mmCIF file of N, CA and C and ligand atoms in Angstrom:
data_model
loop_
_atom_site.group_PDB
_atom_site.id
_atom_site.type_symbol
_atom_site.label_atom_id
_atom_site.label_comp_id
_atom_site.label_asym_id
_atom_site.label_seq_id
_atom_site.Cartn_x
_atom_site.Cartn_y
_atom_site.Cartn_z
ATOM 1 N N UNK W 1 7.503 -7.586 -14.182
ATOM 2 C CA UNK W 1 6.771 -8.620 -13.437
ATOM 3 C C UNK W 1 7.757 -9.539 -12.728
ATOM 4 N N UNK W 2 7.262 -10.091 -11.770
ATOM 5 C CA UNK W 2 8.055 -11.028 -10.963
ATOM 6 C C UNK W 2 8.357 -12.609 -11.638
ATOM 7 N N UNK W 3 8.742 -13.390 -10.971
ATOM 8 C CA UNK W 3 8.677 -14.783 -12.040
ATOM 9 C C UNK W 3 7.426 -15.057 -11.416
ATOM 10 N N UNK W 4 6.733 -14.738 -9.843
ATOM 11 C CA UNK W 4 5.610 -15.337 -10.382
ATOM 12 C C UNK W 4 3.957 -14.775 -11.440
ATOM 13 N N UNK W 5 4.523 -13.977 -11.760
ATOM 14 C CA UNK W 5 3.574 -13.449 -12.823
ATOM 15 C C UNK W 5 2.905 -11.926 -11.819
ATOM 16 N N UNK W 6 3.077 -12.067 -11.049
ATOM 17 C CA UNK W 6 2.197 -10.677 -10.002
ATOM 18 C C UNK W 6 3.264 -9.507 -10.198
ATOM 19 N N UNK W 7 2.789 -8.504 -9.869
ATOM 20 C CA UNK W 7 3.988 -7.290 -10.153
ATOM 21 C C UNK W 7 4.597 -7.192 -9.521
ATOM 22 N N UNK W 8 6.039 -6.377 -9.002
ATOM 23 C CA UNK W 8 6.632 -6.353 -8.299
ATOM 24 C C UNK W 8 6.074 -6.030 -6.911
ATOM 25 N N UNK W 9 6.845 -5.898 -5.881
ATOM 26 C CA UNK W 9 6.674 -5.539 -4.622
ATOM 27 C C UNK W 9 6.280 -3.930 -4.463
ATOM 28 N N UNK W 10 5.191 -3.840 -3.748
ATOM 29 C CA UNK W 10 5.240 -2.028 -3.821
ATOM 30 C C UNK W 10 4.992 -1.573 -2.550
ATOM 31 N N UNK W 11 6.207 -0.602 -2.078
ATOM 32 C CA UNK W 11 6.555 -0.304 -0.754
ATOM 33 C C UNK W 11 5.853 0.538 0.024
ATOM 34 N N UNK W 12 4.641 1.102 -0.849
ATOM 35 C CA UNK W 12 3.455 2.053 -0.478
ATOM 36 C C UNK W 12 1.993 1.212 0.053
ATOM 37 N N UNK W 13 1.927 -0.564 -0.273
ATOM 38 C CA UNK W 13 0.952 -1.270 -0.353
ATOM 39 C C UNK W 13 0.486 -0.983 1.572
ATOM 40 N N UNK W 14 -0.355 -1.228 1.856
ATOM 41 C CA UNK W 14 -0.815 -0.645 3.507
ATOM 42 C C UNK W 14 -0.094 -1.457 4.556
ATOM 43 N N UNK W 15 0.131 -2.859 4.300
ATOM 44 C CA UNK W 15 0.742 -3.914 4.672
ATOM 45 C C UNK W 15 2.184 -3.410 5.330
ATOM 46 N N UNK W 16 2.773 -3.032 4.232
ATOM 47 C CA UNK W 16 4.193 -2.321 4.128
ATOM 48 C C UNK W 16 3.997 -0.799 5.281
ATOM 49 N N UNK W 17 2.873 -0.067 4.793
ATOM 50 C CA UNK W 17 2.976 1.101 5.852
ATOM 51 C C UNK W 17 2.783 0.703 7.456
ATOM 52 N N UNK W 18 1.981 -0.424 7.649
ATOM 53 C CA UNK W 18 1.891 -0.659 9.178
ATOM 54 C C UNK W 18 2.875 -1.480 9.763
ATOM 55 N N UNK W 19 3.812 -2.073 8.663
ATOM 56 C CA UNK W 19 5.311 -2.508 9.414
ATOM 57 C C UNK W 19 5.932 -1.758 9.157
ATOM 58 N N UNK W 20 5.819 -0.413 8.846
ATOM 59 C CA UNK W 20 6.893 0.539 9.302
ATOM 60 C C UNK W 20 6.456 1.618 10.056
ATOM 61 N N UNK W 21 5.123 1.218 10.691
ATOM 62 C CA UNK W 21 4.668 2.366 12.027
ATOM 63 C C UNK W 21 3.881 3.328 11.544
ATOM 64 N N UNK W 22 3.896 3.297 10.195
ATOM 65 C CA UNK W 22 3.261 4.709 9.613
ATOM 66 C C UNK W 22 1.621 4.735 9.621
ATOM 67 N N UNK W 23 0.957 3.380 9.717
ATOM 68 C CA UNK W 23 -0.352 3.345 10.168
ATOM 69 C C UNK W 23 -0.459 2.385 11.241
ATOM 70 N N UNK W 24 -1.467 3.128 12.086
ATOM 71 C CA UNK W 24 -1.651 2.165 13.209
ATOM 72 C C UNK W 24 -1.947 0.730 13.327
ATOM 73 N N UNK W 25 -2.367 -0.431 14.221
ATOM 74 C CA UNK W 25 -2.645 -1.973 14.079
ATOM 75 C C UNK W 25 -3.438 -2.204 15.118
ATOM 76 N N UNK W 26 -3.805 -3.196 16.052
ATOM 77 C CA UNK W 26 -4.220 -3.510 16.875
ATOM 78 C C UNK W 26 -3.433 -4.651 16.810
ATOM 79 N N UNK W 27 -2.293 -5.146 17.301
ATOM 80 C CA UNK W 27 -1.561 -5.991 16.761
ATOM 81 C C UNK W 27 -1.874 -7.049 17.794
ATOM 82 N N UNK W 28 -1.589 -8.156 17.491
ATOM 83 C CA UNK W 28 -1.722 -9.547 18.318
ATOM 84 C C UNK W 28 -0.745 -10.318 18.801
ATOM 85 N N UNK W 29 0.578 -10.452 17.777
ATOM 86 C CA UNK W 29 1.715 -10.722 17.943
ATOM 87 C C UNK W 29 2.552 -9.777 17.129
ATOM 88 N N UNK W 30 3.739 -10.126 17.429
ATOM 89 C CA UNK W 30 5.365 -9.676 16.437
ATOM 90 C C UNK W 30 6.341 -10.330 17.260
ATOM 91 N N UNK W 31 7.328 -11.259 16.274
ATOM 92 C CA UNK W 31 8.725 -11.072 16.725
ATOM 93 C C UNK W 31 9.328 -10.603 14.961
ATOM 94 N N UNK W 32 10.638 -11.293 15.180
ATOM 95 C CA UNK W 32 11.321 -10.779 14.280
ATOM 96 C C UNK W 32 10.964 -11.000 12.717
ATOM 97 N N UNK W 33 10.372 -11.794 12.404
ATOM 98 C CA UNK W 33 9.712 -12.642 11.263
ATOM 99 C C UNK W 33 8.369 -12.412 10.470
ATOM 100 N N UNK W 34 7.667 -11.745 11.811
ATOM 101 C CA UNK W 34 6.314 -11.508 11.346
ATOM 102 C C UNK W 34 5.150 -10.592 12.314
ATOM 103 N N UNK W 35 4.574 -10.166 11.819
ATOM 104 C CA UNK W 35 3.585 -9.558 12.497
ATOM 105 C C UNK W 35 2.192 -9.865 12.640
ATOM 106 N N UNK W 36 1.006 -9.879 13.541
ATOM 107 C CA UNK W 36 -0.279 -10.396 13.256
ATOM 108 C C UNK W 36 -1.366 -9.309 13.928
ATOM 109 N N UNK W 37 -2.384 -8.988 13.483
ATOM 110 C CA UNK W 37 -3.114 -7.736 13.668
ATOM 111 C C UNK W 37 -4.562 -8.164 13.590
ATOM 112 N N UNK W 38 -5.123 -7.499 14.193
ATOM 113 C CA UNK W 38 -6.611 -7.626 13.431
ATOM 114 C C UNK W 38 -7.014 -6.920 12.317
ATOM 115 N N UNK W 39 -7.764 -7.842 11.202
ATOM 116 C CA UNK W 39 -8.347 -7.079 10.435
ATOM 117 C C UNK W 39 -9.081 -6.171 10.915
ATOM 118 N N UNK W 40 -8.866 -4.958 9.834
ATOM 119 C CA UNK W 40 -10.140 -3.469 10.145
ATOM 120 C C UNK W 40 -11.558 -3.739 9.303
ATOM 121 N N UNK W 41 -11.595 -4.873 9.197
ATOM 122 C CA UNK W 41 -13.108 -4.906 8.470
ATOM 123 C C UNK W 41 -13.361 -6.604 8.614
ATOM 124 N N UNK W 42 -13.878 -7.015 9.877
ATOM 125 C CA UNK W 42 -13.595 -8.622 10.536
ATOM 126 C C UNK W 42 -14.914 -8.784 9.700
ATOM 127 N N UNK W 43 -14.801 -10.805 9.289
ATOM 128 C CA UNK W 43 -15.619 -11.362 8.395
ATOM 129 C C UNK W 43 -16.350 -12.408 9.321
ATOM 130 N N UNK W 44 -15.628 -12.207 10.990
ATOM 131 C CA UNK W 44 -16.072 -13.752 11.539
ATOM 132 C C UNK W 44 -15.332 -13.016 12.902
ATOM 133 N N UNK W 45 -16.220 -13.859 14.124
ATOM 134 C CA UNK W 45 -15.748 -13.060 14.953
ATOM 135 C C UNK W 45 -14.336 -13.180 15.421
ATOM 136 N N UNK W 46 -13.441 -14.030 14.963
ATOM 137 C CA UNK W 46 -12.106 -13.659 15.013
ATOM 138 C C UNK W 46 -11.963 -13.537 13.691
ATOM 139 N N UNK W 47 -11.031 -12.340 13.537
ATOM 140 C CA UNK W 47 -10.358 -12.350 11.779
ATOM 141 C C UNK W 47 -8.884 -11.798 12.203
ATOM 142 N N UNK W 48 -7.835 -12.453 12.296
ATOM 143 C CA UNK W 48 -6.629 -11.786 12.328
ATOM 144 C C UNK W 48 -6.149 -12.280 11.289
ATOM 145 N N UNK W 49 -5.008 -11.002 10.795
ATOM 146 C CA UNK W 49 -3.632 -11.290 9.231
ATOM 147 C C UNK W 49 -2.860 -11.737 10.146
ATOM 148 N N UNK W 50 -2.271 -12.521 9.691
ATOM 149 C CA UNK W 50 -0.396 -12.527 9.718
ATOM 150 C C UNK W 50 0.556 -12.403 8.570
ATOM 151 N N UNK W 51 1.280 -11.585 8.564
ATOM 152 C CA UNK W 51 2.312 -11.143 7.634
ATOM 153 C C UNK W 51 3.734 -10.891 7.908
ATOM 154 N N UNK W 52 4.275 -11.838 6.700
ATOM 155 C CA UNK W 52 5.713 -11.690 7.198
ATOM 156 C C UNK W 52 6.476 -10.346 6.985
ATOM 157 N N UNK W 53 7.430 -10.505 7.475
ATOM 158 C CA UNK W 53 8.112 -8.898 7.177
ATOM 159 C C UNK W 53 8.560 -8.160 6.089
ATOM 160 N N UNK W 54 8.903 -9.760 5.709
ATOM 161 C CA UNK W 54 9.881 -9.266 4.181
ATOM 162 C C UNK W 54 8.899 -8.638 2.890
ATOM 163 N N UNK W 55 9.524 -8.472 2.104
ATOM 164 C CA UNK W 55 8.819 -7.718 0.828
ATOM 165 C C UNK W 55 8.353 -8.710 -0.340
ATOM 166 N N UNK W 56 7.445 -9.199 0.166
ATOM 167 C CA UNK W 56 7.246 -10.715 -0.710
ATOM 168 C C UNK W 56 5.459 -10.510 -1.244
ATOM 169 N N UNK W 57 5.305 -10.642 -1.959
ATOM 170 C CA UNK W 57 3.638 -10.225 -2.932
ATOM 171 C C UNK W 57 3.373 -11.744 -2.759
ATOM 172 N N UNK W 58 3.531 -12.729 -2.811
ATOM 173 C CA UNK W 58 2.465 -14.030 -3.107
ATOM 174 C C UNK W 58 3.365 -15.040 -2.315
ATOM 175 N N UNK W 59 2.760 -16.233 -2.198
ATOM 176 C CA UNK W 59 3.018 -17.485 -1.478
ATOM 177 C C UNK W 59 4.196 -17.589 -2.516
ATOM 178 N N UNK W 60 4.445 -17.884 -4.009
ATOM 179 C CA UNK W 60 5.429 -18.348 -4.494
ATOM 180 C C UNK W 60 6.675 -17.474 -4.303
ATOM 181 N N UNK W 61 6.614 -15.702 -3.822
ATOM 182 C CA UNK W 61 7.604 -14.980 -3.671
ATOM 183 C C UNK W 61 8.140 -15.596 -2.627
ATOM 184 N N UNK W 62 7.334 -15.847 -1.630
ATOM 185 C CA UNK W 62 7.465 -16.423 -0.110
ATOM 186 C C UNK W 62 8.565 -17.521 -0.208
ATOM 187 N N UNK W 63 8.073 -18.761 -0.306
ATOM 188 C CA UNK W 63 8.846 -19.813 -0.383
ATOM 189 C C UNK W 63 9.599 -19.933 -1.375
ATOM 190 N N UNK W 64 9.902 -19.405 -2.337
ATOM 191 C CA UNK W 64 11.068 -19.200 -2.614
ATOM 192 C C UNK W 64 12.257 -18.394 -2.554
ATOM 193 N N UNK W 65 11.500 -17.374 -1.835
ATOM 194 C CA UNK W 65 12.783 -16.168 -1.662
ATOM 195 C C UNK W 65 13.325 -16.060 0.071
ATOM 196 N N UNK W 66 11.998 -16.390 0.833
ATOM 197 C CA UNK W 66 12.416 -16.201 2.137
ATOM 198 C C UNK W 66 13.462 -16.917 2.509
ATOM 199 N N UNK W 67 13.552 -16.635 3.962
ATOM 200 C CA UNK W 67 15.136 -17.845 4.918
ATOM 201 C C UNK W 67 14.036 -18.730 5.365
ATOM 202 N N UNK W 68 14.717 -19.880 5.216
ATOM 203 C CA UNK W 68 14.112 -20.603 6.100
ATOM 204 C C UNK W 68 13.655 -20.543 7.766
ATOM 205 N N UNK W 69 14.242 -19.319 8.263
ATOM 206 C CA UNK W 69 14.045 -18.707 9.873
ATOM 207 C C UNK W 69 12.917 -17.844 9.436
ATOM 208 N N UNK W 70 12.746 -17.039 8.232
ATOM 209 C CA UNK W 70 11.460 -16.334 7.726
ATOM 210 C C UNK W 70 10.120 -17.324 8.124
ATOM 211 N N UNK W 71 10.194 -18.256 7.116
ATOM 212 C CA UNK W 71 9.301 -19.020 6.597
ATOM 213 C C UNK W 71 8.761 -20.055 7.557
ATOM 214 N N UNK W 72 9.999 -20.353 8.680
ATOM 215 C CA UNK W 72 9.690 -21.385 10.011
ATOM 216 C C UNK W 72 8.433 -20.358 11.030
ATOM 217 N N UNK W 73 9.608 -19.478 11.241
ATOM 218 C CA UNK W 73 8.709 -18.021 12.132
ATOM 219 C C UNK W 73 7.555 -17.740 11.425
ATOM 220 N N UNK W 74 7.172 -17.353 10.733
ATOM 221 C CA UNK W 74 5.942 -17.197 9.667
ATOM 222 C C UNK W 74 4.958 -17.965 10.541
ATOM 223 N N UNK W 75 4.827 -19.249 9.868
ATOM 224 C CA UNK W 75 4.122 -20.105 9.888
ATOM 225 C C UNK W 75 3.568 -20.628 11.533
ATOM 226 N N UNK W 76 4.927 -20.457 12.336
ATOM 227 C CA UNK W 76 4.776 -20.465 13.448
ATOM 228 C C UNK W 76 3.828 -19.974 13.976
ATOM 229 N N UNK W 77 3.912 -18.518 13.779
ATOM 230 C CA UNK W 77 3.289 -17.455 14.224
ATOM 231 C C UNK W 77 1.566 -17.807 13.732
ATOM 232 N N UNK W 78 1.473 -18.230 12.728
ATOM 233 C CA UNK W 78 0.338 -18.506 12.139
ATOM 234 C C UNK W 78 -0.596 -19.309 13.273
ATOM 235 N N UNK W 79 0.194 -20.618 13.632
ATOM 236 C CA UNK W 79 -0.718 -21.508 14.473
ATOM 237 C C UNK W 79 -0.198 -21.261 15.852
ATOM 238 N N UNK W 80 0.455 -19.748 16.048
ATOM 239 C CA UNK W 80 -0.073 -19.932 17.820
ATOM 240 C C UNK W 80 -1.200 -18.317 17.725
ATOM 241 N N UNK W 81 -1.149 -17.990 16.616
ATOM 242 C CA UNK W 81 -2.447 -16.850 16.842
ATOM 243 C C UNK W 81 -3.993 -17.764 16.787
ATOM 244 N N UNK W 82 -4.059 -18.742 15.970
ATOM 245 C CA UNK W 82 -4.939 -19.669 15.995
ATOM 246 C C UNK W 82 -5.715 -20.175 17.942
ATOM 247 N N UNK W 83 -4.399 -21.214 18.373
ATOM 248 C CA UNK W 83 -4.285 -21.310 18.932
ATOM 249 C C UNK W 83 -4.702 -20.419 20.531
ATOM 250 N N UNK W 84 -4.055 -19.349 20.858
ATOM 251 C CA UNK W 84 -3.791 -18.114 21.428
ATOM 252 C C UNK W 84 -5.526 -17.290 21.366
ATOM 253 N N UNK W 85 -5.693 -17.657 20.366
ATOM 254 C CA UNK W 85 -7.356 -17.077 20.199
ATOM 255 C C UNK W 85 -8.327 -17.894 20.514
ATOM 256 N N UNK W 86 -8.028 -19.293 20.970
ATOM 257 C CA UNK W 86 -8.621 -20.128 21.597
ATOM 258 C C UNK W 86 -9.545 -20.967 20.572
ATOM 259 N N UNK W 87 -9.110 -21.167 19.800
ATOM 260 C CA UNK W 87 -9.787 -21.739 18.185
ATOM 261 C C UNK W 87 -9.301 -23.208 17.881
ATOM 262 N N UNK W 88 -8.066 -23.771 18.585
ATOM 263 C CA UNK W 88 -7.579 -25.301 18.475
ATOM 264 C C UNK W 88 -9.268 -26.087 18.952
ATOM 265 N N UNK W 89 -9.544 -25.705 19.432
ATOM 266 C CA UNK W 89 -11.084 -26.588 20.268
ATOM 267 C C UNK W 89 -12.404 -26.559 19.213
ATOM 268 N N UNK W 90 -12.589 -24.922 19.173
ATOM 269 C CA UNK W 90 -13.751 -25.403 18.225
ATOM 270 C C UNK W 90 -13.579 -25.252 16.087
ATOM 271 N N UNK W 91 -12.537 -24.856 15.798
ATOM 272 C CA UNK W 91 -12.058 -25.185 14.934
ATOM 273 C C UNK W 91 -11.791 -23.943 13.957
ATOM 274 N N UNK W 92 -11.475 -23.555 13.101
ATOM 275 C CA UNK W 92 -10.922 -22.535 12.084
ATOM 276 C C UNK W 92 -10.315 -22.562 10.879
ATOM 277 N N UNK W 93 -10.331 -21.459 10.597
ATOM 278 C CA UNK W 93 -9.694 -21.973 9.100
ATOM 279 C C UNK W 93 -8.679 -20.803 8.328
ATOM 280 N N UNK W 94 -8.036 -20.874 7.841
ATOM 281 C CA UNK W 94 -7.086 -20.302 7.703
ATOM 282 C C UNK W 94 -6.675 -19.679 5.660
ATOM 283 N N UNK W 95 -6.802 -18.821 5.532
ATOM 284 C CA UNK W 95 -6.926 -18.668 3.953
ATOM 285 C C UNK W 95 -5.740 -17.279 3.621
ATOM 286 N N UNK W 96 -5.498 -17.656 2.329
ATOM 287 C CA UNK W 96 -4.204 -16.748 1.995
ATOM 288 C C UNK W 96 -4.830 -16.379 0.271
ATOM 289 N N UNK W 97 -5.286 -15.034 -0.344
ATOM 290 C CA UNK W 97 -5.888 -14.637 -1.748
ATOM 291 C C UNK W 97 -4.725 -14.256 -2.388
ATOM 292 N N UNK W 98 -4.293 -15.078 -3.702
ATOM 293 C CA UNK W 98 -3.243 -14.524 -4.120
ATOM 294 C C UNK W 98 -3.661 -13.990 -5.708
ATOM 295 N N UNK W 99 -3.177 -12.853 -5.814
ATOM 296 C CA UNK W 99 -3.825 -12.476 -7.086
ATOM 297 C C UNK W 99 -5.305 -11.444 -7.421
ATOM 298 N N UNK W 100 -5.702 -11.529 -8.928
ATOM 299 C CA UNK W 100 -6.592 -10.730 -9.105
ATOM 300 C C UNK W 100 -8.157 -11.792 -9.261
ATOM 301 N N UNK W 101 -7.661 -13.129 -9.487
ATOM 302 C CA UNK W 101 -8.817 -14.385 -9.385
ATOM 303 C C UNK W 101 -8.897 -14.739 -8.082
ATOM 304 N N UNK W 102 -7.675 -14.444 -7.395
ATOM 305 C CA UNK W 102 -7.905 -14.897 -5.368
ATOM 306 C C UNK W 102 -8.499 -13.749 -4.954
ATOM 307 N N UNK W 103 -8.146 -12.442 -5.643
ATOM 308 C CA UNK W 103 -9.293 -11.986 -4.602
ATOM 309 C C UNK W 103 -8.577 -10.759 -3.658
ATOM 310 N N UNK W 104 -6.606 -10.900 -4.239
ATOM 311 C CA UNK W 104 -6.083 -10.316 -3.429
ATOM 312 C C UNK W 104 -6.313 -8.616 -3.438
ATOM 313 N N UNK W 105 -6.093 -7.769 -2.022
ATOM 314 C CA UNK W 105 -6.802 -6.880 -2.743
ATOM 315 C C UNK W 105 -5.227 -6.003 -1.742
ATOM 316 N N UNK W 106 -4.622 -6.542 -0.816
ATOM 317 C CA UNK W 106 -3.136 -5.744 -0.422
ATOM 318 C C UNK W 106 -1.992 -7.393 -1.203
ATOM 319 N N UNK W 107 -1.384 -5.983 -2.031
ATOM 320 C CA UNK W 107 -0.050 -7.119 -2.448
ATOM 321 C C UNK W 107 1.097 -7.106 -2.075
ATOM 322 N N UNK W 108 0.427 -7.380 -0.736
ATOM 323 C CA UNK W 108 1.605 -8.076 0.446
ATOM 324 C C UNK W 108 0.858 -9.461 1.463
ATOM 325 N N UNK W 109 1.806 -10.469 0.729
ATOM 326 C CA UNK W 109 1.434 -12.082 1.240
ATOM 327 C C UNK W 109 1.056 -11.790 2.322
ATOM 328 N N UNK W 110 0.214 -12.537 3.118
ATOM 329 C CA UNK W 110 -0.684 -12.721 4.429
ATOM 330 C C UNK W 110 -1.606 -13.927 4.596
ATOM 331 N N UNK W 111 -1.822 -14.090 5.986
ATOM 332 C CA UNK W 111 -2.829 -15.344 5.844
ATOM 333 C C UNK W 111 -3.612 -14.719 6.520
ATOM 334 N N UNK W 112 -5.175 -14.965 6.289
ATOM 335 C CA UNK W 112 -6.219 -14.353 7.076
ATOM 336 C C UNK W 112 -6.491 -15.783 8.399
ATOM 337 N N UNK W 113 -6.754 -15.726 9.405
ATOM 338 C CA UNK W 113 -6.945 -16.698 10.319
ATOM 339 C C UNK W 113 -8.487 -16.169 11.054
ATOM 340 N N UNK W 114 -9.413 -17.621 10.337
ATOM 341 C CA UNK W 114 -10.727 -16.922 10.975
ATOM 342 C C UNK W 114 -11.327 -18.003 11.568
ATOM 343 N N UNK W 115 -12.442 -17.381 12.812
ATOM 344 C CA UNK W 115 -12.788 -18.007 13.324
ATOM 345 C C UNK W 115 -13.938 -17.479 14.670
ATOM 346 N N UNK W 116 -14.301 -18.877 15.576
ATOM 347 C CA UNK W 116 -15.802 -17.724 16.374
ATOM 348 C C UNK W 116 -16.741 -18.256 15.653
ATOM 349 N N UNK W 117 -16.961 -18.683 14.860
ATOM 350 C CA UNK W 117 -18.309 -19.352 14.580
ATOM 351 C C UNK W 117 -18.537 -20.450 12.800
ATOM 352 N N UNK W 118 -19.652 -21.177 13.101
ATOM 353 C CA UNK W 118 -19.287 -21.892 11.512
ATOM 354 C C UNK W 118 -19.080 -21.052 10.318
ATOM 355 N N UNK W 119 -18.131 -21.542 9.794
ATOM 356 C CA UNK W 119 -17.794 -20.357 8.612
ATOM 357 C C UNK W 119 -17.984 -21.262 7.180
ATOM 358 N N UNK W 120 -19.169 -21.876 7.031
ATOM 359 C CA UNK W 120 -19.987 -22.408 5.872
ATOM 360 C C UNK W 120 -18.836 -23.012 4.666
ATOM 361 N N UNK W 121 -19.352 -22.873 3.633
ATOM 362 C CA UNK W 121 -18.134 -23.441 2.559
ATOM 363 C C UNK W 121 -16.941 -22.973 2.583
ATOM 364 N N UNK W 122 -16.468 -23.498 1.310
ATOM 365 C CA UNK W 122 -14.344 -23.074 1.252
ATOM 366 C C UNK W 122 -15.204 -21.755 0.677
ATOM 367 N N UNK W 123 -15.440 -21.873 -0.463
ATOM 368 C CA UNK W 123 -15.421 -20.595 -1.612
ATOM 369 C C UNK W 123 -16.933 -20.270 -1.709
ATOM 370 N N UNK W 124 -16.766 -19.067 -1.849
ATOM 371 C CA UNK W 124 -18.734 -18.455 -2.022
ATOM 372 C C UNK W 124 -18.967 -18.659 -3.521
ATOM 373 N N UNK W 125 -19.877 -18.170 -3.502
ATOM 374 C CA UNK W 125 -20.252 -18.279 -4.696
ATOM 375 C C UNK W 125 -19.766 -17.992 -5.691
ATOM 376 N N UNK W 126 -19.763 -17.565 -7.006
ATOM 377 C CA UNK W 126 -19.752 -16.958 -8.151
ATOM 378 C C UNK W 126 -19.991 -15.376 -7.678
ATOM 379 N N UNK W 127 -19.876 -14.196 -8.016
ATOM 380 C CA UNK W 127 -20.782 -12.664 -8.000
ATOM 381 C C UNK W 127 -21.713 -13.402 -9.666
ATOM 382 N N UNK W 128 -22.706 -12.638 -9.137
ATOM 383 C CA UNK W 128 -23.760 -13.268 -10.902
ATOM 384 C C UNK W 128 -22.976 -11.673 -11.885
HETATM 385 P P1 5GP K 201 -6.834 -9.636 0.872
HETATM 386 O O1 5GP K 201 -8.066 -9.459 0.069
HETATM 387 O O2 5GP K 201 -5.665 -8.888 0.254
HETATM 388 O O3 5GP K 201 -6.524 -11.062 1.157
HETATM 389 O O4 5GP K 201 -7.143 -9.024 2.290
HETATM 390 C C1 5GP K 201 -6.737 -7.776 2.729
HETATM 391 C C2 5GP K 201 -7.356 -7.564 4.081
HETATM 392 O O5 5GP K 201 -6.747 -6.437 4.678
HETATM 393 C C3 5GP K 201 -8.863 -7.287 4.057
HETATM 394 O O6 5GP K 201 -9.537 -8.282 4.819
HETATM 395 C C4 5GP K 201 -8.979 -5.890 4.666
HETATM 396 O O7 5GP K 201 -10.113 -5.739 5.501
HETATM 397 C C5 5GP K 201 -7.685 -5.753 5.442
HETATM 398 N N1 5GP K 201 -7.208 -4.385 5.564
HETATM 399 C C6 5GP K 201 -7.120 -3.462 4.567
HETATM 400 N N2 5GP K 201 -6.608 -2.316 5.040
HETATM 401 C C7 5GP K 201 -6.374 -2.519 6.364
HETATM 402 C C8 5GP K 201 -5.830 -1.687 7.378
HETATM 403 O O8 5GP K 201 -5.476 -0.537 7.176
HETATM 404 N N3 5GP K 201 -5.741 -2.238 8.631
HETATM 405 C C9 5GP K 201 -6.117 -3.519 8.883
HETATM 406 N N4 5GP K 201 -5.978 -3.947 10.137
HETATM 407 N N5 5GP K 201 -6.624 -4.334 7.935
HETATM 408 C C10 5GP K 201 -6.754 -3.839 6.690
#
């Protein structure tokens, strides 16, 4: 296990195969730091990932292991896909699932950036 409790990095996760070309994207951005795509299964009429490059499973792998040129670019990238999608105006929201209680279901860090219409509470419900 990692120190932050999630398992290691695994170089087969899908995340990992579409930054190395081996599955296709519809990509939105890339420079050196990060990549941003549309999700293949959108929740809102914008849903794009952004994901950094490196081999990092959770926000705590992130900021603590990345460069600070990682982690600047990252984030960057985050609020001009926002932005760029024309979402600074009517508003959005931005969410990152880490884990098996977040919900994560690729364990490779990402932020989902959604938006296009009211997107109701933070958290849904319970499943009964
Ligand atoms: P998570 O639950 O890990 O935060 O979200 C993973 C997201 O990746 C989901 O919203 C899912 O639809 C998306 N996803 C899974 N496989 C693929 C894929 O092959 N291509 C793209 N573009 N998105 C994917």
């Amino acid at each position: 296990m990692s120190t932050t409790g999630l398992p290691p990095y695994d170089d087969a996760n899908i995340f990992a195969r579409i930054l190395r070309g081996e599955i296709p994207c519809k990509r939105v951005a890339e420079d050196d730091h990060a990549l941003a795509f549309h999700d293949i299964n959108p929740q809102a009429p914008v849903h794009i990932l952004v994901v950094p490059k490196g081999r990092w499973v959770s926000l705590a792998d992130f900021a603590a292991g990345a460069s600070d040129a990682e982690q600047g670019g990252f984030w960057r990238m985050v609020g001009a896909v926002a932005r760029d999608a024309g979402l600074e105006a009517s508003g959005y929201r931005i969410l990152s699932n880490m884990g098996a209680e977040g919900g994560q279901e690729v364990p490779h860090f990402h932020v989902h950036v959604f938006g296009g219409r009211r997107l109701g509470r933070m958290v849904a419900a319970p499943a009964p």
